[in-house]
PDB file of C-alpha atoms and ligand atoms in Angstrom:
ATOM      1  CA  MET A   1      32.937   8.227 -13.502  1.00  0.00           C
ATOM      2  CA  ASN A   2      34.404   5.865 -16.065  1.00  0.00           C
ATOM      3  CA  GLU A   3      32.372   4.506 -18.941  1.00  0.00           C
ATOM      4  CA  GLN A   4      32.120   0.960 -17.627  1.00  0.00           C
ATOM      5  CA  VAL A   5      30.710   2.076 -14.268  1.00  0.00           C
ATOM      6  CA  ASP A   6      28.307   4.390 -16.094  1.00  0.00           C
ATOM      7  CA  GLU A   7      27.041   1.503 -18.190  1.00  0.00           C
ATOM      8  CA  GLN A   8      26.533  -0.699 -15.144  1.00  0.00           C
ATOM      9  CA  LEU A   9      24.645   2.075 -13.372  1.00  0.00           C
ATOM     10  CA  ASP A  10      22.460   2.587 -16.454  1.00  0.00           C
ATOM     11  CA  GLU A  11      21.685  -1.119 -16.424  1.00  0.00           C
ATOM     12  CA  LEU A  12      20.587  -0.859 -12.765  1.00  0.00           C
ATOM     13  CA  ARG A  13      18.463   2.186 -13.599  1.00  0.00           C
ATOM     14  CA  ARG A  14      16.657   0.213 -16.296  1.00  0.00           C
ATOM     15  CA  GLU A  15      16.165  -2.640 -13.835  1.00  0.00           C
ATOM     16  CA  LEU A  16      14.624  -0.299 -11.272  1.00  0.00           C
ATOM     17  CA  CYS A  17      12.156   0.911 -13.923  1.00  0.00           C
ATOM     18  CA  GLU A  18      11.299  -2.616 -15.016  1.00  0.00           C
ATOM     19  CA  TYR A  19      10.678  -3.867 -11.489  1.00  0.00           C
ATOM     20  CA  GLY A  20       8.935  -0.648 -10.510  1.00  0.00           C
ATOM     21  CA  ARG A  21       6.421  -1.292 -13.301  1.00  0.00           C
ATOM     22  CA  ARG A  22       6.029  -4.914 -12.270  1.00  0.00           C
ATOM     23  CA  ALA A  23       5.452  -3.904  -8.644  1.00  0.00           C
ATOM     24  CA  ALA A  24       2.767  -1.424  -9.719  1.00  0.00           C
ATOM     25  CA  ALA A  25       1.156  -3.919 -12.133  1.00  0.00           C
ATOM     26  CA  LEU A  26       0.927  -6.519  -9.361  1.00  0.00           C
ATOM     27  CA  GLY A  27      -0.613  -3.990  -6.972  1.00  0.00           C
ATOM     28  CA  LEU A  28       2.358  -4.151  -4.601  1.00  0.00           C
ATOM     29  CA  VAL A  29       2.742  -0.373  -4.770  1.00  0.00           C
ATOM     30  CA  ILE A  30       0.241   2.410  -5.327  1.00  0.00           C
ATOM     31  CA  GLY A  31       1.134   5.867  -6.618  1.00  0.00           C
ATOM     32  CA  THR A  32       4.426   7.141  -5.256  1.00  0.00           C
ATOM     33  CA  SER A  33       4.569   4.714  -2.321  1.00  0.00           C
ATOM     34  CA  GLY A  34       7.328   2.121  -2.303  1.00  0.00           C
ATOM     35  CA  ASN A  35      10.938   2.387  -3.385  1.00  0.00           C
ATOM     36  CA  LEU A  36      13.669   0.252  -4.880  1.00  0.00           C
ATOM     37  CA  SER A  37      17.431   0.423  -4.981  1.00  0.00           C
ATOM     38  CA  ALA A  38      20.383  -1.551  -6.292  1.00  0.00           C
ATOM     39  CA  ARG A  39      24.035  -1.384  -5.354  1.00  0.00           C
ATOM     40  CA  LYS A  40      27.120  -1.511  -7.571  1.00  0.00           C
ATOM     41  CA  GLY A  41      30.413  -1.178  -5.727  1.00  0.00           C
ATOM     42  CA  ASP A  42      30.229   1.891  -3.493  1.00  0.00           C
ATOM     43  CA  LEU A  43      27.323   3.398  -5.395  1.00  0.00           C
ATOM     44  CA  VAL A  44      23.587   2.893  -5.090  1.00  0.00           C
ATOM     45  CA  VAL A  45      20.931   3.645  -7.691  1.00  0.00           C
ATOM     46  CA  VAL A  46      17.652   4.495  -5.976  1.00  0.00           C
ATOM     47  CA  THR A  47      14.158   5.438  -7.076  1.00  0.00           C
ATOM     48  CA  PRO A  48      13.425   9.161  -6.711  1.00  0.00           C
ATOM     49  CA  SER A  49      11.065  10.858  -4.303  1.00  0.00           C
ATOM     50  CA  GLY A  50       7.638  11.801  -5.673  1.00  0.00           C
ATOM     51  CA  VAL A  51       7.590   9.769  -8.915  1.00  0.00           C
ATOM     52  CA  ALA A  52       5.083   6.917  -9.349  1.00  0.00           C
ATOM     53  CA  LEU A  53       6.968   3.672  -9.927  1.00  0.00           C
ATOM     54  CA  ASP A  54       4.931   2.804 -13.017  1.00  0.00           C
ATOM     55  CA  ARG A  55       6.004   6.060 -14.667  1.00  0.00           C
ATOM     56  CA  LEU A  56       9.634   5.894 -13.754  1.00  0.00           C
ATOM     57  CA  ARG A  57      12.253   6.600 -16.419  1.00  0.00           C
ATOM     58  CA  PRO A  58      15.889   5.497 -16.072  1.00  0.00           C
ATOM     59  CA  GLU A  59      17.095   9.114 -16.025  1.00  0.00           C
ATOM     60  CA  ASP A  60      14.808   9.840 -13.056  1.00  0.00           C
ATOM     61  CA  CYS A  61      16.834   7.564 -10.762  1.00  0.00           C
ATOM     62  CA  PRO A  62      19.599   9.326  -8.830  1.00  0.00           C
ATOM     63  CA  VAL A  63      22.883   7.674  -7.876  1.00  0.00           C
ATOM     64  CA  VAL A  64      24.084   8.146  -4.294  1.00  0.00           C
ATOM     65  CA  ASP A  65      27.231   7.099  -2.470  1.00  0.00           C
ATOM     66  CA  LEU A  66      27.054   4.999   0.693  1.00  0.00           C
ATOM     67  CA  GLU A  67      26.717   8.159   2.799  1.00  0.00           C
ATOM     68  CA  GLY A  68      23.683   9.248   0.805  1.00  0.00           C
ATOM     69  CA  ARG A  69      25.327  12.066  -1.162  1.00  0.00           C
ATOM     70  CA  VAL A  70      23.889  12.418  -4.659  1.00  0.00           C
ATOM     71  CA  VAL A  71      26.686  11.842  -7.177  1.00  0.00           C
ATOM     72  CA  GLU A  72      24.504  11.766 -10.291  1.00  0.00           C
ATOM     73  CA  GLY A  73      20.976  12.717 -11.292  1.00  0.00           C
ATOM     74  CA  GLU A  74      18.630  15.665 -10.936  1.00  0.00           C
ATOM     75  CA  ARG A  75      15.926  14.236  -8.730  1.00  0.00           C
ATOM     76  CA  LYS A  76      15.837  13.879  -4.976  1.00  0.00           C
ATOM     77  CA  PRO A  77      16.457  10.303  -3.770  1.00  0.00           C
ATOM     78  CA  SER A  78      13.574   8.478  -2.074  1.00  0.00           C
ATOM     79  CA  SER A  79      12.919   9.552   1.515  1.00  0.00           C
ATOM     80  CA  GLU A  80      13.648   5.971   2.603  1.00  0.00           C
ATOM     81  CA  THR A  81      17.192   6.117   1.215  1.00  0.00           C
ATOM     82  CA  PRO A  82      18.731   6.080   4.761  1.00  0.00           C
ATOM     83  CA  MET A  83      17.051   2.695   5.368  1.00  0.00           C
ATOM     84  CA  HIS A  84      18.312   1.310   2.050  1.00  0.00           C
ATOM     85  CA  LEU A  85      21.861   2.477   2.816  1.00  0.00           C
ATOM     86  CA  ALA A  86      21.736   1.026   6.330  1.00  0.00           C
ATOM     87  CA  LEU A  87      20.685  -2.317   4.834  1.00  0.00           C
ATOM     88  CA  TYR A  88      23.635  -2.249   2.421  1.00  0.00           C
ATOM     89  CA  GLU A  89      25.963  -1.446   5.291  1.00  0.00           C
ATOM     90  CA  ALA A  90      24.619  -4.190   7.572  1.00  0.00           C
ATOM     91  CA  THR A  91      24.073  -6.987   5.031  1.00  0.00           C
ATOM     92  CA  GLY A  92      25.652  -8.280   1.826  1.00  0.00           C
ATOM     93  CA  ALA A  93      22.548  -7.201  -0.120  1.00  0.00           C
ATOM     94  CA  ARG A  94      22.839  -5.880  -3.652  1.00  0.00           C
ATOM     95  CA  ALA A  95      19.187  -4.815  -3.952  1.00  0.00           C
ATOM     96  CA  VAL A  96      16.421  -3.586  -1.646  1.00  0.00           C
ATOM     97  CA  VAL A  97      12.658  -3.439  -2.257  1.00  0.00           C
ATOM     98  CA  HIS A  98      10.295  -1.539   0.046  1.00  0.00           C
ATOM     99  CA  THR A  99       6.522  -1.543  -0.416  1.00  0.00           C
ATOM    100  CA  HIS A 100       3.284  -0.782   1.427  1.00  0.00           C
ATOM    101  CA  SER A 101       1.621  -3.874  -0.042  1.00  0.00           C
ATOM    102  CA  VAL A 102      -1.769  -4.646   1.490  1.00  0.00           C
ATOM    103  CA  PHE A 103      -1.375  -7.964   3.305  1.00  0.00           C
ATOM    104  CA  ALA A 104       2.157  -7.226   4.525  1.00  0.00           C
ATOM    105  CA  THR A 105       0.873  -3.944   5.942  1.00  0.00           C
ATOM    106  CA  VAL A 106      -2.098  -5.687   7.595  1.00  0.00           C
ATOM    107  CA  VAL A 107       0.274  -8.087   9.387  1.00  0.00           C
ATOM    108  CA  ALA A 108       2.761  -5.301  10.162  1.00  0.00           C
ATOM    109  CA  SER A 109      -0.015  -3.234  11.748  1.00  0.00           C
ATOM    110  CA  THR A 110      -1.393  -5.980  13.974  1.00  0.00           C
ATOM    111  CA  MET A 111       1.400  -8.385  14.986  1.00  0.00           C
ATOM    112  CA  THR A 112       5.002  -8.559  16.135  1.00  0.00           C
ATOM    113  CA  GLU A 113       5.965 -11.287  13.681  1.00  0.00           C
ATOM    114  CA  LEU A 114       4.595 -13.338  10.805  1.00  0.00           C
ATOM    115  CA  PRO A 115       4.594 -16.922  12.109  1.00  0.00           C
ATOM    116  CA  PRO A 116       5.682 -19.669   9.691  1.00  0.00           C
ATOM    117  CA  ILE A 117       2.448 -21.499   8.844  1.00  0.00           C
ATOM    118  CA  HIS A 118       3.801 -22.550   5.430  1.00  0.00           C
ATOM    119  CA  TYR A 119       7.243 -24.062   4.862  1.00  0.00           C
ATOM    120  CA  ASN A 120       8.004 -21.543   2.095  1.00  0.00           C
ATOM    121  CA  ALA A 121       8.604 -19.045   4.921  1.00  0.00           C
ATOM    122  CA  LEU A 122      12.013 -20.697   5.148  1.00  0.00           C
ATOM    123  CA  LEU A 123      12.904 -19.098   1.814  1.00  0.00           C
ATOM    124  CA  LEU A 124      12.883 -15.788   3.711  1.00  0.00           C
ATOM    125  CA  GLY A 125      14.662 -17.270   6.762  1.00  0.00           C
ATOM    126  CA  GLY A 126      11.638 -18.377   8.836  1.00  0.00           C
ATOM    127  CA  ALA A 127       9.312 -16.220  10.930  1.00  0.00           C
ATOM    128  CA  VAL A 128       9.423 -12.645   9.627  1.00  0.00           C
ATOM    129  CA  ARG A 129       9.877 -10.073  12.411  1.00  0.00           C
ATOM    130  CA  VAL A 130       8.037  -6.758  12.583  1.00  0.00           C
ATOM    131  CA  ALA A 131      10.367  -3.803  13.209  1.00  0.00           C
ATOM    132  CA  PRO A 132       8.945  -1.414  15.849  1.00  0.00           C
ATOM    133  CA  TYR A 133       7.345   1.733  14.474  1.00  0.00           C
ATOM    134  CA  ALA A 134       9.387   4.879  13.848  1.00  0.00           C
ATOM    135  CA  THR A 135       8.741   7.838  11.540  1.00  0.00           C
ATOM    136  CA  TYR A 136       9.506   7.133   7.879  1.00  0.00           C
ATOM    137  CA  GLY A 137      12.908   8.172   6.582  1.00  0.00           C
ATOM    138  CA  THR A 138      14.505   8.401  10.050  1.00  0.00           C
ATOM    139  CA  PRO A 139      17.724   6.740  11.256  1.00  0.00           C
ATOM    140  CA  GLU A 140      15.631   5.215  14.064  1.00  0.00           C
ATOM    141  CA  LEU A 141      13.446   3.370  11.545  1.00  0.00           C
ATOM    142  CA  ALA A 142      16.586   2.198   9.715  1.00  0.00           C
ATOM    143  CA  ARG A 143      18.014   0.847  13.003  1.00  0.00           C
ATOM    144  CA  ASN A 144      14.779  -0.962  13.839  1.00  0.00           C
ATOM    145  CA  VAL A 145      14.679  -2.573  10.394  1.00  0.00           C
ATOM    146  CA  ILE A 146      18.329  -3.711  10.608  1.00  0.00           C
ATOM    147  CA  ALA A 147      17.619  -5.426  13.933  1.00  0.00           C
ATOM    148  CA  ALA A 148      14.455  -7.085  12.595  1.00  0.00           C
ATOM    149  CA  ILE A 149      15.977  -8.386   9.366  1.00  0.00           C
ATOM    150  CA  GLU A 150      18.989 -10.086  10.969  1.00  0.00           C
ATOM    151  CA  GLY A 151      19.366 -13.594   9.544  1.00  0.00           C
ATOM    152  CA  ARG A 152      16.396 -13.000   7.221  1.00  0.00           C
ATOM    153  CA  GLN A 153      15.722 -11.785   3.713  1.00  0.00           C
ATOM    154  CA  ALA A 154      12.692  -9.783   4.807  1.00  0.00           C
ATOM    155  CA  ALA A 155      11.264  -7.655   7.585  1.00  0.00           C
ATOM    156  CA  LEU A 156       7.907  -6.050   8.197  1.00  0.00           C
ATOM    157  CA  MET A 157       7.689  -2.473   9.463  1.00  0.00           C
ATOM    158  CA  ALA A 158       5.031  -1.725  12.084  1.00  0.00           C
ATOM    159  CA  SER A 159       2.134   0.375  10.750  1.00  0.00           C
ATOM    160  CA  HIS A 160       4.088   0.930   7.558  1.00  0.00           C
ATOM    161  CA  GLY A 161       4.926  -1.950   5.187  1.00  0.00           C
ATOM    162  CA  ALA A 162       7.560  -4.436   4.124  1.00  0.00           C
ATOM    163  CA  VAL A 163      11.187  -4.528   3.084  1.00  0.00           C
ATOM    164  CA  THR A 164      13.182  -7.290   1.410  1.00  0.00           C
ATOM    165  CA  ILE A 165      16.782  -7.686   0.344  1.00  0.00           C
ATOM    166  CA  GLY A 166      18.535  -9.854  -2.213  1.00  0.00           C
ATOM    167  CA  GLY A 167      21.721 -10.555  -4.106  1.00  0.00           C
ATOM    168  CA  GLY A 168      20.123  -8.732  -7.045  1.00  0.00           C
ATOM    169  CA  MET A 169      16.888  -6.969  -7.957  1.00  0.00           C
ATOM    170  CA  GLU A 170      15.130 -10.122  -9.158  1.00  0.00           C
ATOM    171  CA  GLN A 171      15.863 -11.908  -5.868  1.00  0.00           C
ATOM    172  CA  ALA A 172      14.764  -8.951  -3.722  1.00  0.00           C
ATOM    173  CA  PHE A 173      11.614  -8.554  -5.818  1.00  0.00           C
ATOM    174  CA  GLU A 174      10.704 -12.252  -5.615  1.00  0.00           C
ATOM    175  CA  ALA A 175      11.188 -12.049  -1.838  1.00  0.00           C
ATOM    176  CA  THR A 176       8.673  -9.178  -1.766  1.00  0.00           C
ATOM    177  CA  ARG A 177       6.164 -11.234  -3.765  1.00  0.00           C
ATOM    178  CA  LEU A 178       6.676 -14.263  -1.524  1.00  0.00           C
ATOM    179  CA  LEU A 179       6.337 -12.176   1.637  1.00  0.00           C
ATOM    180  CA  GLU A 180       3.090 -10.670   0.373  1.00  0.00           C
ATOM    181  CA  TRP A 181       1.800 -14.181  -0.479  1.00  0.00           C
ATOM    182  CA  LEU A 182       2.753 -15.513   2.971  1.00  0.00           C
ATOM    183  CA  CYS A 183       1.037 -12.559   4.651  1.00  0.00           C
ATOM    184  CA  GLU A 184      -2.091 -13.056   2.537  1.00  0.00           C
ATOM    185  CA  VAL A 185      -2.234 -16.762   3.357  1.00  0.00           C
ATOM    186  CA  TYR A 186      -1.834 -15.987   7.050  1.00  0.00           C
ATOM    187  CA  VAL A 187      -4.488 -13.273   7.096  1.00  0.00           C
ATOM    188  CA  ARG A 188      -6.949 -15.436   5.152  1.00  0.00           C
ATOM    189  CA  ALA A 189      -6.177 -18.436   7.379  1.00  0.00           C
ATOM    190  CA  LEU A 190      -6.998 -16.314  10.438  1.00  0.00           C
ATOM    191  CA  GLY A 191     -10.391 -15.653   8.887  1.00  0.00           C
ATOM    192  CA  VAL A 192     -11.112 -19.377   8.625  1.00  0.00           C
ATOM    193  CA  GLY A 193      -9.708 -20.680  11.892  1.00  0.00           C
ATOM    194  CA  ARG A 194      -6.580 -20.894  13.961  1.00  0.00           C
ATOM    195  CA  PRO A 195      -3.567 -21.268  11.647  1.00  0.00           C
ATOM    196  CA  THR A 196      -1.156 -24.058  12.538  1.00  0.00           C
ATOM    197  CA  VAL A 197       2.342 -22.731  13.099  1.00  0.00           C
ATOM    198  CA  LEU A 198       5.123 -25.076  12.007  1.00  0.00           C
ATOM    199  CA  THR A 199       7.358 -26.258  14.853  1.00  0.00           C
ATOM    200  CA  GLU A 200      11.151 -25.925  14.931  1.00  0.00           C
ATOM    201  CA  ASP A 201      11.415 -29.682  14.288  1.00  0.00           C
ATOM    202  CA  GLN A 202       9.125 -29.470  11.274  1.00  0.00           C
ATOM    203  CA  LEU A 203      11.112 -26.543   9.871  1.00  0.00           C
ATOM    204  CA  THR A 204      14.417 -28.346  10.471  1.00  0.00           C
ATOM    205  CA  ALA A 205      13.057 -31.377   8.629  1.00  0.00           C
ATOM    206  CA  VAL A 206      12.230 -29.180   5.633  1.00  0.00           C
ATOM    207  CA  ILE A 207      15.764 -27.786   5.586  1.00  0.00           C
ATOM    208  CA  GLU A 208      17.212 -31.322   5.811  1.00  0.00           C
ATOM    209  CA  ARG A 209      14.932 -32.487   3.019  1.00  0.00           C
ATOM    210  CA  ALA A 210      15.957 -29.540   0.812  1.00  0.00           C
ATOM    211  CA  LEU A 211      19.655 -30.126   1.527  1.00  0.00           C
ATOM    212  CA  SER A 212      19.398 -33.826   0.679  1.00  0.00           C
ATOM    213  CA  GLY A 213      18.214 -32.815  -2.807  1.00  0.00           C
TER     214      GLY A 213
HETATM  215 ZN1   ZN B 301       7.397   3.396   3.147  1.00  0.00          ZN
END
């Protein structure tokens, strides 16, 4: 690998560590659950299996090619690497964040989609679909997630958690935070009464308003 590519991969490794710590500090991940990845060209830097995200060091993060073969690093890539790679193949994403955050998991374990009760849901593409359950790390789960995330920046995974994508790690991470906030608002709203779901017309009006500056 040439020096320039190496430097760019090192930068992504540092980013994974930084956002891994932030995810842990915000309570979005606990222990070794959750994983992050970032793509550069035909290579993907991914968090390793079995290392807590708040203790991650740049050298812990393996580099894989788009088929999942390890091209650099000593540690085993996260067990959810097939899902990350499928997302890179199916979307233009440059970063993927997967967590088992509490409110996202509550919604993912009880519903088939997160209805848009707040207009900020549009930042993720609208209602967030829940991908049907499949065993973690399997191609079936990856397929389900690809179908659920179509036209969106986020998907929930039944009885499992959440996944978001972005043009870079910051964008994917902010999508994870927003998704968790939307899920929390929805769950808390359910505890108070019947949440009002925004209509298509109301959502279209928000988009028009945003586009008109
Ligand atoms: Zn998981």
